[in-house]
């Protein structure tokens, strides 16, 4: 399932099953009532060029990610004070060959790197709609944050 490290408390990873036939395939990504499913107020799609790192950000609502194209290294860091996994980092590989849905709890920093030589297409489901007028809605940390201390060069 692409897991490369211990799981952060509250992070949920769902293996996505492909149902193939001669016409193509079908997959269920997220379904109400399943573990890791949360209210969806906004769905977005982003494309990231090979080798690019988009990290880190955090917010006070749930977010679910699915890599639809390419391959990504997803890094999640628990910044929640008092969490039983506070200060821990989780690394997950996901993509076309390792299809998973990742649900990320509020106030957990997350980001990703596009691996290989193909663009990464990332689908985001957010529990809260983005409001550009709310400056406090999304917090950011640099990809090379000393607090997180993740070496992006050791993976990929």
Tab-separated table of N, CA and C in Angstrom:
chain	number	residue	atom	x	y	z
A	1	UNK	N	0.809	-1.188	0.000
A	1	UNK	CA	0.000	0.000	0.000
A	1	UNK	C	0.856	1.257	0.000
A	2	UNK	N	2.110	1.177	-0.199
A	2	UNK	CA	2.924	2.365	-0.279
A	2	UNK	C	3.353	2.934	1.059
A	3	UNK	N	3.072	2.233	2.142
A	3	UNK	CA	3.422	2.732	3.476
A	3	UNK	C	4.924	2.573	3.685
A	4	UNK	N	5.582	3.631	4.127
A	4	UNK	CA	7.017	3.571	4.357
A	4	UNK	C	7.401	3.913	5.786
A	5	UNK	N	6.428	4.256	6.632
A	5	UNK	CA	6.755	4.622	8.005
A	5	UNK	C	5.521	4.446	8.883
A	6	UNK	N	5.715	4.654	10.187
A	6	UNK	CA	4.608	4.496	11.131
A	6	UNK	C	3.493	5.497	10.836
A	7	UNK	N	2.295	5.105	11.159
A	7	UNK	CA	1.143	5.936	10.858
A	7	UNK	C	0.916	7.008	11.918
A	8	UNK	N	0.612	8.219	11.450
A	8	UNK	CA	0.248	9.336	12.316
A	8	UNK	C	-1.160	9.080	12.850
A	9	UNK	N	-1.376	9.381	14.128
A	9	UNK	CA	-2.681	9.185	14.749
A	9	UNK	C	-3.765	9.934	13.975
A	10	UNK	N	-4.803	9.221	13.578
A	10	UNK	CA	-5.930	9.813	12.872
A	10	UNK	C	-5.842	9.763	11.367
A	11	UNK	N	-4.654	9.544	10.807
A	11	UNK	CA	-4.521	9.425	9.355
A	11	UNK	C	-5.168	8.107	8.933
A	12	UNK	N	-5.964	8.156	7.894
A	12	UNK	CA	-6.593	6.932	7.393
A	12	UNK	C	-6.178	6.715	5.942
A	13	UNK	N	-5.769	5.494	5.641
A	13	UNK	CA	-5.367	5.140	4.281
A	13	UNK	C	-6.273	4.023	3.786
A	14	UNK	N	-6.911	4.271	2.656
A	14	UNK	CA	-7.803	3.283	2.047
A	14	UNK	C	-7.193	2.808	0.739
A	15	UNK	N	-6.999	1.512	0.627
A	15	UNK	CA	-6.538	0.940	-0.636
A	15	UNK	C	-7.701	1.009	-1.622
A	16	UNK	N	-7.450	1.567	-2.788
A	16	UNK	CA	-8.486	1.698	-3.810
A	16	UNK	C	-8.435	0.477	-4.722
A	17	UNK	N	-9.567	-0.155	-4.872
A	17	UNK	CA	-9.673	-1.362	-5.695
A	17	UNK	C	-10.144	-0.969	-7.091
A	18	UNK	N	-9.419	-1.453	-8.094
A	18	UNK	CA	-9.813	-1.239	-9.490
A	18	UNK	C	-10.602	-2.443	-9.975
A	19	UNK	N	-11.707	-2.168	-10.631
A	19	UNK	CA	-12.525	-3.214	-11.249
A	19	UNK	C	-12.361	-3.056	-12.761
A	20	UNK	N	-11.490	-3.889	-13.335
A	20	UNK	CA	-11.146	-3.798	-14.757
A	20	UNK	C	-12.014	-4.716	-15.609
A	21	UNK	N	-12.305	-4.266	-16.816
A	21	UNK	CA	-12.854	-5.144	-17.848
A	21	UNK	C	-12.395	-4.605	-19.200
A	22	UNK	N	-12.905	-5.168	-20.275
A	22	UNK	CA	-12.431	-4.801	-21.609
A	22	UNK	C	-12.752	-3.341	-21.967
A	23	UNK	N	-13.663	-2.711	-21.242
A	23	UNK	CA	-14.040	-1.322	-21.534
A	23	UNK	C	-13.184	-0.306	-20.791
A	24	UNK	N	-12.448	-0.763	-19.782
A	24	UNK	CA	-11.666	0.142	-18.939
A	24	UNK	C	-11.724	-0.323	-17.501
A	25	UNK	N	-11.899	0.607	-16.566
A	25	UNK	CA	-12.011	0.216	-15.161
A	25	UNK	C	-12.869	1.207	-14.383
A	26	UNK	N	-13.267	0.782	-13.195
A	26	UNK	CA	-14.061	1.584	-12.272
A	26	UNK	C	-13.453	1.437	-10.887
A	27	UNK	N	-13.411	2.538	-10.128
A	27	UNK	CA	-12.926	2.513	-8.746
A	27	UNK	C	-13.784	3.425	-7.887
A	28	UNK	N	-14.085	2.971	-6.670
A	28	UNK	CA	-14.712	3.836	-5.671
A	28	UNK	C	-13.592	4.483	-4.870
A	29	UNK	N	-13.593	5.809	-4.789
A	29	UNK	CA	-12.530	6.507	-4.068
A	29	UNK	C	-12.883	6.685	-2.595
A	30	UNK	N	-13.987	7.329	-2.315
A	30	UNK	CA	-14.436	7.580	-0.947
A	30	UNK	C	-15.943	7.366	-0.890
A	31	UNK	N	-16.408	6.865	0.243
A	31	UNK	CA	-17.835	6.587	0.382
A	31	UNK	C	-18.285	6.927	1.798
A	32	UNK	N	-19.407	7.650	1.890
A	32	UNK	CA	-19.957	7.993	3.202
A	32	UNK	C	-20.133	6.731	4.036
A	33	UNK	N	-19.769	6.816	5.308
A	33	UNK	CA	-19.893	5.687	6.223
A	33	UNK	C	-18.620	4.876	6.365
A	34	UNK	N	-17.700	5.013	5.424
A	34	UNK	CA	-16.418	4.303	5.531
A	34	UNK	C	-15.479	5.075	6.453
A	35	UNK	N	-14.562	4.354	7.125
A	35	UNK	CA	-13.546	5.056	7.921
A	35	UNK	C	-12.770	6.027	7.028
A	36	UNK	N	-12.502	7.197	7.537
A	36	UNK	CA	-11.741	8.186	6.780
A	36	UNK	C	-12.594	9.129	5.955
A	37	UNK	N	-13.894	8.825	5.809
A	37	UNK	CA	-14.755	9.728	5.038
A	37	UNK	C	-15.224	10.865	5.929
A	38	UNK	N	-15.168	12.076	5.392
A	38	UNK	CA	-15.639	13.266	6.104
A	38	UNK	C	-16.433	14.117	5.131
A	39	UNK	N	-17.194	15.033	5.658
A	39	UNK	CA	-17.978	15.933	4.824
A	39	UNK	C	-17.081	16.580	3.774
A	40	UNK	N	-17.588	16.711	2.558
A	40	UNK	CA	-16.819	17.347	1.483
A	40	UNK	C	-17.515	18.648	1.100
A	41	UNK	N	-16.808	19.763	1.311
A	41	UNK	CA	-17.321	21.082	0.940
A	41	UNK	C	-16.672	21.598	-0.340
A	42	UNK	N	-15.498	21.037	-0.684
A	42	UNK	CA	-14.812	21.477	-1.898
A	42	UNK	C	-13.966	20.333	-2.431
A	43	UNK	N	-13.987	20.166	-3.749
A	43	UNK	CA	-13.107	19.213	-4.424
A	43	UNK	C	-12.261	20.001	-5.408
A	44	UNK	N	-10.948	19.756	-5.392
A	44	UNK	CA	-10.013	20.459	-6.268
A	44	UNK	C	-9.085	19.446	-6.924
A	45	UNK	N	-8.442	19.876	-8.005
A	45	UNK	CA	-7.500	19.022	-8.721
A	45	UNK	C	-6.271	19.862	-9.043
A	46	UNK	N	-5.092	19.304	-8.789
A	46	UNK	CA	-3.843	20.009	-9.068
A	46	UNK	C	-2.910	19.099	-9.851
A	47	UNK	N	-2.106	19.694	-10.719
A	47	UNK	CA	-1.082	18.966	-11.464
A	47	UNK	C	0.272	19.515	-11.040
A	48	UNK	N	1.197	18.606	-10.777
A	48	UNK	CA	2.533	18.962	-10.311
A	48	UNK	C	3.563	18.335	-11.254
A	49	UNK	N	4.501	19.111	-11.722
A	49	UNK	CA	5.539	18.636	-12.643
A	49	UNK	C	6.519	17.703	-11.926
A	50	UNK	N	7.166	16.787	-12.663
A	50	UNK	CA	8.119	15.847	-12.061
A	50	UNK	C	9.212	16.564	-11.261
A	51	UNK	N	9.489	16.020	-10.078
A	51	UNK	CA	10.546	16.552	-9.222
A	51	UNK	C	10.135	17.718	-8.341
A	52	UNK	N	8.962	18.289	-8.581
A	52	UNK	CA	8.510	19.448	-7.810
A	52	UNK	C	7.992	18.999	-6.443
A	53	UNK	N	8.307	19.788	-5.419
A	53	UNK	CA	7.827	19.548	-4.058
A	53	UNK	C	6.791	20.618	-3.725
A	54	UNK	N	5.626	20.183	-3.287
A	54	UNK	CA	4.590	21.095	-2.785
A	54	UNK	C	4.401	20.775	-1.309
A	55	UNK	N	5.042	21.569	-0.458
A	55	UNK	CA	4.974	21.294	0.981
A	55	UNK	C	5.402	22.552	1.728
A	56	UNK	N	5.016	22.625	2.934
A	56	UNK	CA	4.000	21.952	3.726
A	56	UNK	C	2.875	22.933	3.981
A	57	UNK	N	1.678	22.413	4.206
A	57	UNK	CA	0.576	23.252	4.663
A	57	UNK	C	-0.274	22.462	5.651
A	58	UNK	N	-1.078	23.186	6.409
A	58	UNK	CA	-1.975	22.561	7.384
A	58	UNK	C	-3.177	23.485	7.572
A	59	UNK	N	-4.263	22.944	8.103
A	59	UNK	CA	-5.493	23.706	8.306
A	59	UNK	C	-6.326	23.018	9.365
A	60	UNK	N	-7.411	23.662	9.770
A	60	UNK	CA	-8.208	23.131	10.878
A	60	UNK	C	-9.401	22.290	10.413
A	61	UNK	N	-9.252	21.607	9.297
A	61	UNK	CA	-10.297	20.720	8.788
A	61	UNK	C	-9.660	19.508	8.100
A	62	UNK	N	-10.472	18.463	7.937
A	62	UNK	CA	-10.025	17.237	7.270
A	62	UNK	C	-9.819	17.483	5.785
A	63	UNK	N	-8.872	16.728	5.213
A	63	UNK	CA	-8.642	16.750	3.774
A	63	UNK	C	-8.317	15.329	3.338
A	64	UNK	N	-8.819	14.934	2.178
A	64	UNK	CA	-8.494	13.621	1.612
A	64	UNK	C	-7.829	13.827	0.263
A	65	UNK	N	-6.794	13.028	0.000
A	65	UNK	CA	-6.041	13.112	-1.250
A	65	UNK	C	-6.098	11.787	-1.986
A	66	UNK	N	-6.177	11.875	-3.321
A	66	UNK	CA	-6.059	10.702	-4.183
A	66	UNK	C	-5.174	11.102	-5.361
A	67	UNK	N	-4.092	10.350	-5.599
A	67	UNK	CA	-3.233	10.590	-6.755
A	67	UNK	C	-3.850	9.840	-7.932
A	68	UNK	N	-4.319	10.582	-8.934
A	68	UNK	CA	-4.972	9.972	-10.092
A	68	UNK	C	-4.011	9.719	-11.246
A	69	UNK	N	-2.910	10.446	-11.264
A	69	UNK	CA	-1.954	10.349	-12.365
A	69	UNK	C	-0.544	10.430	-11.799
A	70	UNK	N	0.364	9.639	-12.355
A	70	UNK	CA	1.747	9.679	-11.914
A	70	UNK	C	1.959	8.993	-10.575
A	71	UNK	N	3.049	9.390	-9.910
A	71	UNK	CA	3.425	8.785	-8.625
A	71	UNK	C	3.935	9.889	-7.706
A	72	UNK	N	3.517	9.843	-6.441
A	72	UNK	CA	3.909	10.880	-5.486
A	72	UNK	C	4.413	10.271	-4.189
A	73	UNK	N	5.311	10.999	-3.573
A	73	UNK	CA	5.765	10.707	-2.218
A	73	UNK	C	5.055	11.722	-1.326
A	74	UNK	N	4.191	11.228	-0.460
A	74	UNK	CA	3.403	12.092	0.413
A	74	UNK	C	4.027	12.066	1.804
A	75	UNK	N	4.230	13.245	2.370
A	75	UNK	CA	4.848	13.364	3.686
A	75	UNK	C	3.860	14.074	4.609
A	76	UNK	N	3.593	13.432	5.745
A	76	UNK	CA	2.651	13.951	6.732
A	76	UNK	C	3.401	14.084	8.057
A	77	UNK	N	3.271	15.238	8.700
A	77	UNK	CA	3.973	15.483	9.964
A	77	UNK	C	2.971	15.974	11.002
A	78	UNK	N	2.965	15.328	12.154
A	78	UNK	CA	2.007	15.657	13.207
A	78	UNK	C	2.477	16.871	14.001
A	79	UNK	N	1.835	18.001	13.775
A	79	UNK	CA	2.164	19.252	14.462
A	79	UNK	C	1.199	19.542	15.611
A	80	UNK	N	0.309	18.594	15.911
A	80	UNK	CA	-0.711	18.820	16.953
A	80	UNK	C	-0.104	18.663	18.344
A	81	UNK	N	-0.219	19.709	19.131
A	81	UNK	CA	0.270	19.674	20.506
A	81	UNK	C	-0.554	18.685	21.320
A	82	UNK	N	0.124	17.764	22.003
A	82	UNK	CA	-0.546	16.781	22.844
A	82	UNK	C	-0.986	15.520	22.135
A	83	UNK	N	-0.830	15.454	20.824
A	83	UNK	CA	-1.189	14.243	20.084
A	83	UNK	C	-0.236	13.118	20.473
A	84	UNK	N	-0.716	11.867	20.467
A	84	UNK	CA	0.178	10.754	20.826
A	84	UNK	C	1.257	10.519	19.774
A	85	UNK	N	1.110	11.115	18.575
A	85	UNK	CA	2.164	11.006	17.560
A	85	UNK	C	2.777	12.380	17.258
A	86	UNK	N	2.655	13.318	18.190
A	86	UNK	CA	3.207	14.664	18.004
A	86	UNK	C	4.685	14.587	17.628
A	87	UNK	N	5.056	15.335	16.574
A	87	UNK	CA	6.446	15.392	16.136
A	87	UNK	C	6.867	14.262	15.217
A	88	UNK	N	6.001	13.298	14.963
A	88	UNK	CA	6.349	12.173	14.088
A	88	UNK	C	6.006	12.489	12.635
A	89	UNK	N	6.738	11.833	11.733
A	89	UNK	CA	6.553	12.019	10.299
A	89	UNK	C	6.191	10.686	9.662
A	90	UNK	N	5.247	10.725	8.745
A	90	UNK	CA	4.815	9.537	8.013
A	90	UNK	C	5.065	9.776	6.526
A	91	UNK	N	5.625	8.777	5.851
A	91	UNK	CA	5.909	8.861	4.423
A	91	UNK	C	5.105	7.783	3.708
A	92	UNK	N	4.409	8.183	2.649
A	92	UNK	CA	3.545	7.271	1.908
A	92	UNK	C	3.799	7.474	0.420
A	93	UNK	N	3.867	6.382	-0.320
A	93	UNK	CA	3.937	6.463	-1.780
A	93	UNK	C	2.560	6.128	-2.319
A	94	UNK	N	2.129	6.912	-3.290
A	94	UNK	CA	0.806	6.702	-3.874
A	94	UNK	C	0.859	7.055	-5.355
A	95	UNK	N	-0.042	6.471	-6.114
A	95	UNK	CA	-0.118	6.796	-7.532
A	95	UNK	C	-0.929	5.783	-8.302
A	96	UNK	N	-0.781	5.832	-9.604
A	96	UNK	CA	-1.534	4.942	-10.480
A	96	UNK	C	-1.298	3.475	-10.145
A	97	UNK	N	-0.088	3.109	-9.817
A	97	UNK	CA	0.244	1.709	-9.515
A	97	UNK	C	0.003	1.354	-8.051
A	98	UNK	N	-0.139	2.352	-7.199
A	98	UNK	CA	-0.412	2.154	-5.768
A	98	UNK	C	-1.586	3.052	-5.384
A	99	UNK	N	-2.796	2.735	-5.883
A	99	UNK	CA	-3.935	3.635	-5.675
A	99	UNK	C	-4.480	3.583	-4.248
A	100	UNK	N	-4.438	4.734	-3.591
A	100	UNK	CA	-4.956	4.849	-2.228
A	100	UNK	C	-5.629	6.210	-2.061
A	101	UNK	N	-6.516	6.285	-1.087
A	101	UNK	CA	-7.087	7.553	-0.635
A	101	UNK	C	-6.532	7.796	0.764
A	102	UNK	N	-6.015	8.984	0.993
A	102	UNK	CA	-5.421	9.331	2.281
A	102	UNK	C	-6.261	10.430	2.916
A	103	UNK	N	-6.766	10.188	4.120
A	103	UNK	CA	-7.515	11.198	4.866
A	103	UNK	C	-6.606	11.754	5.956
A	104	UNK	N	-6.433	13.075	5.934
A	104	UNK	CA	-5.479	13.758	6.806
A	104	UNK	C	-6.248	14.596	7.830
A	105	UNK	N	-5.988	14.373	9.126
A	105	UNK	CA	-6.709	15.101	10.176
A	105	UNK	C	-6.375	16.597	10.206
A	106	UNK	N	-7.225	17.379	10.867
A	106	UNK	CA	-6.943	18.803	11.039
A	106	UNK	C	-5.607	19.036	11.751
A	107	UNK	N	-4.939	20.119	11.342
A	107	UNK	CA	-3.696	20.595	11.964
A	107	UNK	C	-2.531	19.622	11.879
A	108	UNK	N	-2.548	18.761	10.873
A	108	UNK	CA	-1.425	17.876	10.573
A	108	UNK	C	-0.803	18.398	9.273
A	109	UNK	N	0.484	18.744	9.310
A	109	UNK	CA	1.162	19.295	8.134
A	109	UNK	C	1.327	18.213	7.073
A	110	UNK	N	1.163	18.595	5.808
A	110	UNK	CA	1.275	17.623	4.731
A	110	UNK	C	1.761	18.293	3.450
A	111	UNK	N	2.410	17.463	2.624
A	111	UNK	CA	2.919	17.920	1.345
A	111	UNK	C	3.329	16.723	0.520
A	112	UNK	N	3.791	16.978	-0.704
A	112	UNK	CA	4.190	15.856	-1.557
A	112	UNK	C	5.228	16.270	-2.587
A	113	UNK	N	5.869	15.251	-3.139
A	113	UNK	CA	6.847	15.415	-4.212
A	113	UNK	C	6.414	14.538	-5.373
A	114	UNK	N	6.467	15.097	-6.581
A	114	UNK	CA	6.153	14.334	-7.790
A	114	UNK	C	7.360	13.477	-8.147
A	115	UNK	N	7.161	12.168	-8.182
A	115	UNK	CA	8.239	11.223	-8.479
A	115	UNK	C	8.215	10.814	-9.949
A	116	UNK	N	9.340	10.325	-10.427
A	116	UNK	CA	9.410	9.816	-11.793
A	116	UNK	C	9.452	10.927	-12.826
A	117	UNK	N	9.064	10.579	-14.063
A	117	UNK	CA	9.150	11.534	-15.169
A	117	UNK	C	7.778	11.920	-15.723
A	118	UNK	N	6.750	11.727	-14.922
A	118	UNK	CA	5.381	12.011	-15.340
A	118	UNK	C	4.746	13.011	-14.374
A	119	UNK	N	3.916	13.916	-14.898
A	119	UNK	CA	3.180	14.832	-14.025
A	119	UNK	C	2.360	14.048	-13.009
A	120	UNK	N	2.180	14.634	-11.833
A	120	UNK	CA	1.301	14.057	-10.814
A	120	UNK	C	-0.016	14.831	-10.843
A	121	UNK	N	-1.114	14.089	-10.902
A	121	UNK	CA	-2.449	14.678	-10.816
A	121	UNK	C	-3.045	14.312	-9.470
A	122	UNK	N	-3.310	15.316	-8.637
A	122	UNK	CA	-3.783	15.089	-7.269
A	122	UNK	C	-5.202	15.638	-7.109
A	123	UNK	N	-6.109	14.764	-6.651
A	123	UNK	CA	-7.480	15.148	-6.338
A	123	UNK	C	-7.562	15.414	-4.840
A	124	UNK	N	-8.106	16.573	-4.468
A	124	UNK	CA	-8.242	16.960	-3.062
A	124	UNK	C	-9.728	17.073	-2.719
A	125	UNK	N	-10.134	16.462	-1.625
A	125	UNK	CA	-11.473	16.679	-1.069
A	125	UNK	C	-11.265	17.370	0.274
A	126	UNK	N	-11.882	18.527	0.458
A	126	UNK	CA	-11.712	19.276	1.703
A	126	UNK	C	-13.035	19.383	2.453
A	127	UNK	N	-12.943	19.258	3.763
A	127	UNK	CA	-14.117	19.340	4.630
A	127	UNK	C	-14.656	20.775	4.715
A	128	UNK	N	-13.826	21.736	4.345
A	128	UNK	CA	-14.220	23.145	4.383
A	128	UNK	C	-13.802	23.801	3.074
A	129	UNK	N	-14.650	24.664	2.527
A	129	UNK	CA	-14.320	25.365	1.288
A	129	UNK	C	-13.260	26.435	1.556
A	130	UNK	N	-12.348	26.595	0.603
A	130	UNK	CA	-11.308	27.610	0.723
A	130	UNK	C	-11.924	29.004	0.614
A	131	UNK	N	-11.518	29.887	1.511
A	131	UNK	CA	-11.977	31.270	1.522
A	131	UNK	C	-10.745	32.169	1.467
A	132	UNK	N	-10.452	32.789	0.308
A	132	UNK	CA	-9.239	33.605	0.185
A	132	UNK	C	-9.205	34.806	1.130
A	133	UNK	N	-10.357	35.190	1.666
A	133	UNK	CA	-10.396	36.311	2.609
A	133	UNK	C	-10.035	35.902	4.030
A	134	UNK	N	-10.003	34.598	4.285
A	134	UNK	CA	-9.631	34.103	5.626
A	134	UNK	C	-8.139	33.804	5.649
A	135	UNK	N	-7.352	34.728	6.097
A	135	UNK	CA	-5.890	34.577	6.095
A	135	UNK	C	-5.414	33.514	7.082
A	136	UNK	N	-6.248	33.165	8.070
A	136	UNK	CA	-5.865	32.179	9.077
A	136	UNK	C	-6.304	30.759	8.716
A	137	UNK	N	-6.919	30.577	7.553
A	137	UNK	CA	-7.486	29.272	7.210
A	137	UNK	C	-6.414	28.219	6.926
A	138	UNK	N	-5.335	28.629	6.280
A	138	UNK	CA	-4.275	27.681	5.920
A	138	UNK	C	-2.946	28.200	6.441
A	139	UNK	N	-2.239	27.333	7.181
A	139	UNK	CA	-0.896	27.655	7.640
A	139	UNK	C	0.115	26.978	6.728
A	140	UNK	N	1.276	27.565	6.600
A	140	UNK	CA	2.309	26.974	5.750
A	140	UNK	C	3.626	26.856	6.505
A	141	UNK	N	4.421	25.915	6.042
A	141	UNK	CA	5.783	25.714	6.525
A	141	UNK	C	6.618	25.416	5.282
A	142	UNK	N	7.878	25.843	5.228
A	142	UNK	CA	8.690	25.541	4.055
A	142	UNK	C	8.941	24.036	3.914
A	143	UNK	N	9.163	23.586	2.683
A	143	UNK	CA	9.404	22.159	2.433
A	143	UNK	C	10.620	21.654	3.200
A	144	UNK	N	11.562	22.554	3.504
A	144	UNK	CA	12.774	22.167	4.236
A	144	UNK	C	12.726	22.651	5.690
A	145	UNK	N	11.533	22.710	6.250
A	145	UNK	CA	11.325	23.163	7.623
A	145	UNK	C	12.232	22.424	8.608
A	146	UNK	N	12.924	23.168	9.438
A	146	UNK	CA	13.783	22.548	10.458
A	146	UNK	C	12.943	21.832	11.510
A	147	UNK	N	11.738	22.332	11.767
A	147	UNK	CA	10.842	21.685	12.725
A	147	UNK	C	10.500	20.259	12.272
A	148	UNK	N	10.263	20.094	10.985
A	148	UNK	CA	9.932	18.768	10.457
A	148	UNK	C	11.201	17.967	10.197
A	149	UNK	N	12.209	18.612	9.622
A	149	UNK	CA	13.499	17.956	9.412
A	149	UNK	C	13.471	16.817	8.415
A	150	UNK	N	12.615	16.902	7.404
A	150	UNK	CA	12.519	15.821	6.423
A	150	UNK	C	13.483	16.066	5.272
A	151	UNK	N	14.241	15.032	4.892
A	151	UNK	CA	15.188	15.111	3.780
A	151	UNK	C	14.537	14.517	2.537
A	152	UNK	N	14.025	15.371	1.676
A	152	UNK	CA	13.335	14.926	0.463
A	152	UNK	C	14.266	14.172	-0.484
A	153	UNK	N	15.562	14.393	-0.377
A	153	UNK	CA	16.517	13.739	-1.264
A	153	UNK	C	16.749	12.274	-0.966
A	154	UNK	N	16.382	11.805	0.226
A	154	UNK	CA	16.605	10.407	0.593
A	154	UNK	C	15.524	9.471	0.098
A	155	UNK	N	14.511	10.005	-0.547
A	155	UNK	CA	13.391	9.193	-1.014
A	155	UNK	C	13.189	9.428	-2.499
A	156	UNK	N	12.408	8.571	-3.112
A	156	UNK	CA	12.002	8.837	-4.477
A	156	UNK	C	12.457	7.856	-5.453
